[in-house]
Amino acid sequence: MSKIQMKTPIVEMDGDEMTRIIWQYIKDELIYPYIDLKSEYYDLGLKHRDETGDKVTVDSAHAALKYGVAVKCATITPNDARVKEYGLKEMYKSPNGTIRGIMDGTIFRAPILIKGVKPHVWNWEKPITLARHGYGDVYKNTEIKVPGAGKAELVFTSEDGSEIRKTIHEFKGPGVLQGMHNMDSSIESFARSCFNYALSVKQDLWFASKDTISKIYDGDFRDIFERVYEEEFKEKFDKAGKEYFYTLIDDAVARVMRSKGGFIWACKNYDGDVMSDMMAAACGSLAMMTSVLVSPDGKYEYEAAHGTVQRHYYKHLKGEETSTNSVATIFAWSGALRKRGELDGIAELQEFADRLEKATLDTIESGEMTGDLALISELPDVKKLNTLEFIKAVRGRLSL
Ligand code: NAP
Ligand code: MG
């Protein structure tokens, strides 16, 4: 069988721990045998990020903008423990945060629903897609550990030298401080991505924030969405019989729980981070969720929404058997290959992506799955496979 040929390389961002092991298995078993893979490889493993002073992360994001399609493995976001564990020169920022900062845009995450695993929220009949703003807020913060008594102020100095100054707090003792920002341009492109995506999948769009408390900051998000909707999208939504509505995040959470699903829920960066984990867990497993970052000018970075599965990796290092679910990482690859095929007009590449996803889901629905799903599957005959066995089972179906 001749391998599928590619034109433009996919930007490949390798990562850490268990997902790095899975990454290699997927390439060896599910990609290389079928595709003459063209990729521009960036090693975002923590050791290499440290060696390059995190330059590799920045370079990979620029490559994603240059080529238009990237696929990313989960990576460690360093904390104190990781700085010690890896002897890091500094506590680097989250690679995802860095990449999202450079690519801007919106992260769309949807659960992968399968036969045998019912969502914990029984009234959800269709997937709820979370649209997470990918820029700014707490992910681009500046923090100070306040050592003792003193006055904290928020100061903006404009280019002409004039100042806006507000008191944040008069500290009587030690505390903490945080500065955050966002930009109207980024919020506008977030809004446009959401409206366009909702129209493309013919679903309603919900957006929510905490504008009762954060009157200026979250109020800006609310107003920009409203303006972009009225000026550019209202007619299209009316024509499609679809709806956009804004509500307070507290109200949105309550409505989501009572809903049937089948809509797009746009969230600010932090809300989207935690709500997408909740959605994935409620639909079965963190590993049963697709995730793609779409920049305002249509560049794509596909990834898994879960982390590096550290606990499994330490078992793996001790030579113990693991049963780590690779579905989200497989779907990151299939998503990237399909998009590359679309952009380069390579039908075989798009068909291969479809076949890879179908083989993955058929494997699970035939009863062969990893431990996380085996625990919750209601299928009559469930066989729990280890990490590599599952990927090999998918390969078995792929070559049928
Ligand atoms: P995690 O890797 O998402 O794993 C948390 C737990 O969820 C696991 O211990 C496991 O539960 C379950 N789980 C997650 N993915 C799974 C999979 N594919 N198959 C089976 N079970 C899965 O989160 P973490 O352990 O808190 O974080 C580990 C590292 O990942 C951290 O250094 C963090 O910075 C990083 N992280 C990276 C990303 C990213 O790059 N996208 C996102 C989040 C976190 P059991 O242990 O019960 O089996
Ligand atoms: Mg998260």
XYZ file of C-alpha atoms and ligand atoms in Angstrom:
449
model
C 0.000 0.000 0.000
C 1.469 3.367 -0.936
C 1.570 6.040 1.733
C -0.438 9.263 1.567
C 1.723 12.175 0.432
C 1.593 15.635 2.011
C 2.420 19.089 0.650
C 2.807 21.475 3.590
C 4.289 20.329 6.900
C 2.221 20.092 10.071
C 3.829 21.862 13.018
C 4.435 19.146 15.591
C 4.783 20.219 19.233
C 5.992 17.313 21.350
C 5.396 17.339 25.095
C 5.900 15.618 28.434
C 5.455 12.494 30.559
C 2.757 9.920 29.693
C 1.405 11.926 26.791
C 4.915 12.038 25.271
C 5.010 8.225 25.420
C 1.536 8.081 23.800
C 2.637 10.614 21.167
C 5.368 8.276 19.941
C 3.044 5.214 20.009
C 0.474 7.100 17.917
C 3.036 8.156 15.343
C 4.572 4.675 15.121
C 1.308 2.729 14.989
C -1.275 5.062 13.462
C 0.519 7.689 11.362
C 3.851 6.514 9.887
C 2.466 3.272 8.405
C -0.131 5.232 6.397
C 1.243 8.709 5.767
C 4.541 10.016 4.490
C 4.426 12.498 7.359
C 5.793 15.946 6.707
C 6.184 17.749 10.013
C 8.257 20.552 11.432
C 9.189 19.201 14.845
C 9.447 21.292 18.015
C 10.346 19.587 21.270
C 8.312 21.304 23.990
C 9.365 18.704 26.556
C 10.282 20.569 29.740
C 13.980 19.669 29.518
C 14.291 21.184 26.052
C 12.214 24.229 26.992
C 14.711 24.804 29.805
C 17.706 24.333 27.474
C 16.311 26.960 25.104
C 15.102 29.344 27.823
C 11.578 28.603 26.490
C 12.467 29.991 23.050
C 11.303 26.727 21.472
C 7.735 27.402 22.647
C 7.690 30.853 21.077
C 9.250 29.502 17.860
C 6.670 26.722 17.624
C 3.791 29.195 17.933
C 5.243 31.350 15.158
C 5.633 28.236 13.014
C 1.941 27.445 13.636
C 1.063 30.921 12.349
C 3.344 30.443 9.349
C 2.068 27.015 8.242
C -1.498 27.268 9.549
C -1.869 23.858 11.221
C -0.208 22.522 14.377
C -0.715 19.517 16.641
C 0.372 19.729 20.268
C 1.103 17.143 22.934
C 0.258 17.946 26.576
C 3.060 19.724 28.406
C 4.033 20.371 32.013
C 3.304 23.831 33.351
C 6.113 24.225 35.880
C 5.389 24.867 39.569
C 7.769 24.785 42.559
C 7.856 20.990 42.586
C 8.720 20.846 38.848
C 11.462 23.457 39.212
C 13.110 21.107 41.735
C 12.325 17.906 39.835
C 13.865 19.197 36.569
C 16.417 21.627 38.066
C 14.890 24.417 35.970
C 16.623 27.743 35.423
C 13.278 29.495 35.979
C 9.582 28.799 36.466
C 8.475 29.060 32.842
C 4.937 30.111 32.009
C 2.372 27.652 30.711
C 3.328 26.719 27.105
C -0.357 26.712 26.215
C -0.642 30.230 27.602
C 2.372 31.349 25.549
C 1.079 29.747 22.345
C -2.430 31.111 22.844
C -0.959 34.538 23.543
C 0.873 34.487 20.196
C -1.875 32.848 18.129
C -4.723 34.753 19.859
C -8.129 33.360 18.988
C -10.513 30.919 20.562
C -10.347 27.346 21.851
C -13.285 25.137 20.889
C -13.737 22.016 23.002
C -16.416 19.380 22.557
C -16.943 16.050 24.317
C -16.661 12.901 22.214
C -19.868 11.018 23.007
C -19.775 7.237 22.655
C -22.189 4.337 22.970
C -22.081 2.816 26.435
C -21.053 5.960 28.287
C -23.937 8.237 29.271
C -23.192 11.793 30.391
C -23.562 12.207 34.170
C -26.096 14.931 33.465
C -28.853 12.710 32.070
C -30.704 15.484 30.222
C -27.683 16.279 27.986
C -28.669 14.658 24.710
C -26.147 16.437 22.512
C -22.576 17.652 23.110
C -22.092 21.169 24.460
C -19.168 22.867 22.728
C -17.164 25.213 24.920
C -15.594 28.203 23.190
C -12.780 29.446 25.389
C -11.134 32.795 24.803
C -7.442 32.045 24.323
C -5.874 35.347 25.248
C -5.138 37.270 28.419
C -6.789 37.642 31.830
C -5.172 35.564 34.574
C -3.029 33.687 31.983
C -1.094 36.874 31.221
C -1.083 38.252 34.734
C 1.506 40.151 36.730
C 1.568 39.275 40.405
C 3.160 40.734 43.488
C 3.504 39.134 46.910
C 2.918 42.204 49.046
C 5.526 42.152 51.819
C 3.759 44.441 54.289
C 1.788 47.630 54.837
C 1.566 50.055 51.898
C -0.664 51.374 49.157
C -1.410 49.502 45.946
C -2.462 51.531 42.897
C -3.570 50.742 39.364
C -1.867 53.171 36.966
C -2.264 53.572 33.212
C 0.159 55.971 31.498
C -0.975 56.884 28.013
C 1.448 57.574 25.149
C 0.969 61.325 25.651
C 2.037 60.965 29.277
C -1.368 61.494 30.901
C -2.321 59.131 33.692
C -5.318 57.252 35.011
C -4.752 56.222 38.630
C -6.948 54.288 41.034
C -6.302 52.953 44.514
C -6.602 49.174 44.688
C -6.072 48.748 48.410
C -4.365 50.306 51.419
C -2.540 47.299 52.865
C -2.161 47.174 56.656
C -0.049 44.032 56.389
C 1.186 41.410 53.919
C -1.036 40.213 51.075
C -1.162 39.573 47.349
C -1.773 41.652 44.225
C -2.581 40.762 40.640
C -2.770 42.798 37.433
C -4.599 41.467 34.377
C -5.484 42.814 30.980
C -7.291 42.116 27.795
C -7.576 43.976 24.503
C -10.695 45.029 22.621
C -9.116 43.656 19.419
C -8.709 40.208 20.989
C -12.212 40.223 22.486
C -13.626 41.240 19.088
C -11.899 38.378 17.309
C -13.043 36.026 20.088
C -16.609 37.187 19.482
C -16.300 36.831 15.691
C -14.796 33.320 15.982
C -17.708 32.293 18.221
C -20.422 33.760 15.973
C -18.828 32.242 12.856
C -18.378 28.853 14.505
C -21.968 28.826 15.786
C -23.249 29.599 12.277
C -20.980 26.968 10.715
C -22.318 24.225 13.008
C -25.867 25.726 13.068
C -26.153 26.025 16.830
C -27.189 28.737 19.287
C -24.458 30.710 21.033
C -24.469 31.545 24.735
C -22.010 33.916 26.326
C -21.691 34.630 30.012
C -19.436 36.577 32.351
C -19.467 38.136 35.810
C -20.435 41.649 34.726
C -22.368 42.346 37.922
C -19.131 42.315 39.931
C -16.581 43.156 37.227
C -18.527 46.063 35.769
C -15.784 47.523 33.563
C -13.677 44.466 32.696
C -16.393 41.860 32.118
C -18.747 44.632 31.042
C -16.359 45.311 28.143
C -16.639 41.669 27.009
C -20.459 41.838 27.185
C -20.638 45.110 25.233
C -18.213 44.017 22.513
C -20.117 40.761 21.939
C -23.377 42.730 21.714
C -21.915 45.261 19.259
C -20.274 42.664 16.990
C -23.511 40.651 17.029
C -25.748 43.603 16.138
C -23.393 44.973 13.463
C -22.219 41.799 11.754
C -24.206 38.721 12.723
C -27.781 39.417 13.819
C -29.215 39.092 10.328
C -27.337 35.851 9.653
C -28.523 34.372 12.950
C -32.123 35.406 12.251
C -31.933 33.846 8.803
C -30.499 30.612 10.233
C -33.152 30.593 12.974
C -30.406 30.620 15.587
C -30.071 32.642 18.748
C -27.336 34.532 20.574
C -27.912 35.432 24.163
C -25.898 36.881 26.997
C -26.440 36.070 30.643
C -24.645 36.170 33.983
C -22.237 33.237 34.442
C -24.133 32.006 37.529
C -27.338 31.860 35.499
C -25.544 30.187 32.573
C -24.216 27.396 34.805
C -27.713 26.688 36.121
C -29.232 26.719 32.616
C -26.487 24.460 31.210
C -27.298 21.847 33.852
C -30.984 21.887 32.884
C -30.400 21.996 29.114
C -30.547 19.290 26.436
C -27.159 20.412 25.031
C -26.404 21.046 21.383
C -25.185 24.653 21.640
C -21.963 26.650 21.890
C -21.093 28.094 25.294
C -18.597 30.931 24.983
C -16.516 31.539 28.114
C -13.759 33.876 29.176
C -10.321 32.278 29.417
C -10.483 31.010 33.018
C -14.167 30.035 32.958
C -13.501 28.055 29.770
C -10.517 26.295 31.333
C -12.446 24.927 34.310
C -15.825 24.467 32.614
C -14.328 22.388 29.806
C -12.734 20.043 32.369
C -16.122 19.760 34.081
C -17.826 19.064 30.751
C -15.259 16.400 29.815
C -15.516 14.674 33.176
C -19.337 14.838 33.069
C -19.287 13.195 29.651
C -17.043 10.340 30.753
C -13.357 11.179 30.792
C -10.948 14.063 30.379
C -9.539 12.068 27.501
C -12.849 12.109 25.603
C -12.747 15.692 24.453
C -11.503 17.443 21.337
C -9.746 20.792 21.575
C -8.678 23.216 18.869
C -7.341 26.750 19.051
C -8.507 28.844 16.097
C -6.780 32.179 15.468
C -8.821 35.100 14.099
C -7.254 34.665 10.643
C -7.927 30.924 10.575
C -4.770 29.170 11.850
C -5.359 25.968 13.818
C -3.644 24.274 16.743
C -5.093 20.883 17.751
C -4.403 19.435 21.195
C -5.769 17.240 23.965
C -7.585 19.076 26.752
C -6.068 16.931 29.517
C -2.601 17.129 31.073
C 0.458 14.890 30.937
C -1.138 12.241 33.196
C 1.771 12.349 35.642
C 0.496 9.586 37.943
C 0.405 7.095 35.063
C 3.853 8.184 33.869
C 5.438 7.399 37.231
C 3.867 3.941 37.084
C 5.228 3.571 33.554
C 8.718 4.573 34.740
C 8.553 1.879 37.425
C 7.774 -0.646 34.697
C 4.160 -1.062 35.828
C 1.343 -1.442 33.319
C -0.663 1.690 32.459
C -4.025 2.079 30.804
C -3.949 5.688 29.649
C -6.612 6.863 27.238
C -5.106 8.183 23.999
C -8.360 9.234 22.291
C -7.949 13.008 22.763
C -4.383 12.847 21.426
C -5.448 10.669 18.475
C -8.225 13.194 17.695
C -5.699 16.038 17.902
C -3.718 14.277 15.160
C -6.781 13.458 13.072
C -8.045 17.033 13.412
C -4.717 18.448 12.255
C -4.371 15.992 9.365
C -7.942 16.671 8.188
C -7.424 20.447 8.299
C -4.070 20.127 6.455
C -5.829 17.998 3.858
C -8.591 20.588 3.500
C -6.171 23.507 3.126
C -3.906 21.658 0.674
C -6.733 19.959 -1.234
C -5.577 16.419 -0.375
C -8.745 14.339 -0.171
C -6.917 11.167 0.964
C -5.605 12.962 4.011
C -9.113 14.068 4.981
C -10.474 10.564 4.406
C -7.678 9.098 6.492
C -8.573 11.412 9.390
C -12.196 10.232 9.198
C -11.108 6.591 9.113
C -8.755 7.067 12.067
C -11.522 8.596 14.194
C -14.020 5.925 13.172
C -11.534 3.143 13.942
C -10.928 4.693 17.383
C -14.622 4.975 18.248
C -15.474 1.553 16.764
C -12.779 -0.007 18.937
C -14.348 1.456 22.089
C -17.912 0.710 21.031
C -16.955 -2.902 20.320
C -15.958 -3.162 23.989
C -12.176 -2.646 23.865
C -11.121 0.409 25.865
C -8.758 1.866 28.455
C -9.386 1.678 32.195
C -10.992 5.106 32.618
C -13.785 4.132 30.199
C -13.984 0.482 31.262
C -14.969 1.724 34.735
C -18.004 3.609 33.452
C -19.005 1.809 30.258
C -22.420 0.152 30.297
C -21.610 -2.161 27.376
C -22.201 -5.850 28.195
C -18.687 -7.131 27.383
C -15.927 -4.743 28.294
C -12.262 -5.558 27.858
C -9.760 -3.251 29.560
C -6.639 -2.743 27.438
C -3.308 -1.233 28.428
C -2.020 1.965 26.809
C -0.267 0.338 23.854
C -2.804 -2.477 23.404
C -5.549 0.098 22.827
C -3.546 1.917 20.163
C -2.727 -1.426 18.507
C -6.434 -2.355 18.586
C -7.207 0.885 16.750
C -4.504 0.022 14.229
C -6.083 -3.394 13.762
C -9.345 -1.728 12.719
C -7.599 0.911 10.628
C -5.944 -1.687 8.417
C -9.158 -3.707 7.916
P -3.952 15.392 34.071
O -2.683 15.037 33.414
O -5.051 15.863 33.192
O -4.458 14.133 34.892
C -5.306 14.179 36.018
C -5.976 12.827 36.211
O -7.032 12.681 35.279
C -5.054 11.652 35.953
O -4.293 11.325 37.079
C -6.057 10.580 35.548
O -6.774 10.078 36.657
C -7.052 11.393 34.734
N -6.662 11.472 33.315
C -6.296 12.579 32.619
N -6.027 12.272 31.349
C -6.211 10.942 31.233
C -6.061 10.031 30.157
N -5.660 10.434 28.949
N -6.332 8.725 30.387
C -6.731 8.299 31.587
N -6.873 9.121 32.650
C -6.615 10.428 32.473
O -3.705 16.522 35.150
P -2.565 16.624 36.286
O -2.076 15.282 36.690
O -3.142 17.533 37.275
O -1.417 17.392 35.577
C -0.231 16.757 35.091
C 0.589 17.781 34.330
O -0.126 18.178 33.168
C 0.874 19.054 35.118
O 2.262 19.293 35.114
C 0.131 20.140 34.376
O 0.859 21.326 34.342
C -0.008 19.585 32.990
N -1.206 20.015 32.230
C -1.027 20.228 30.899
C -2.096 20.539 30.077
C -1.852 20.735 28.617
O -0.736 20.754 28.166
N -2.891 20.817 27.808
C -3.386 20.640 30.629
C -3.550 20.390 32.000
C -2.445 20.066 32.790
P -6.311 8.808 37.518
O -4.986 9.154 38.098
O -7.391 8.689 38.527
O -6.217 7.630 36.591
Mg -7.928 22.894 32.544
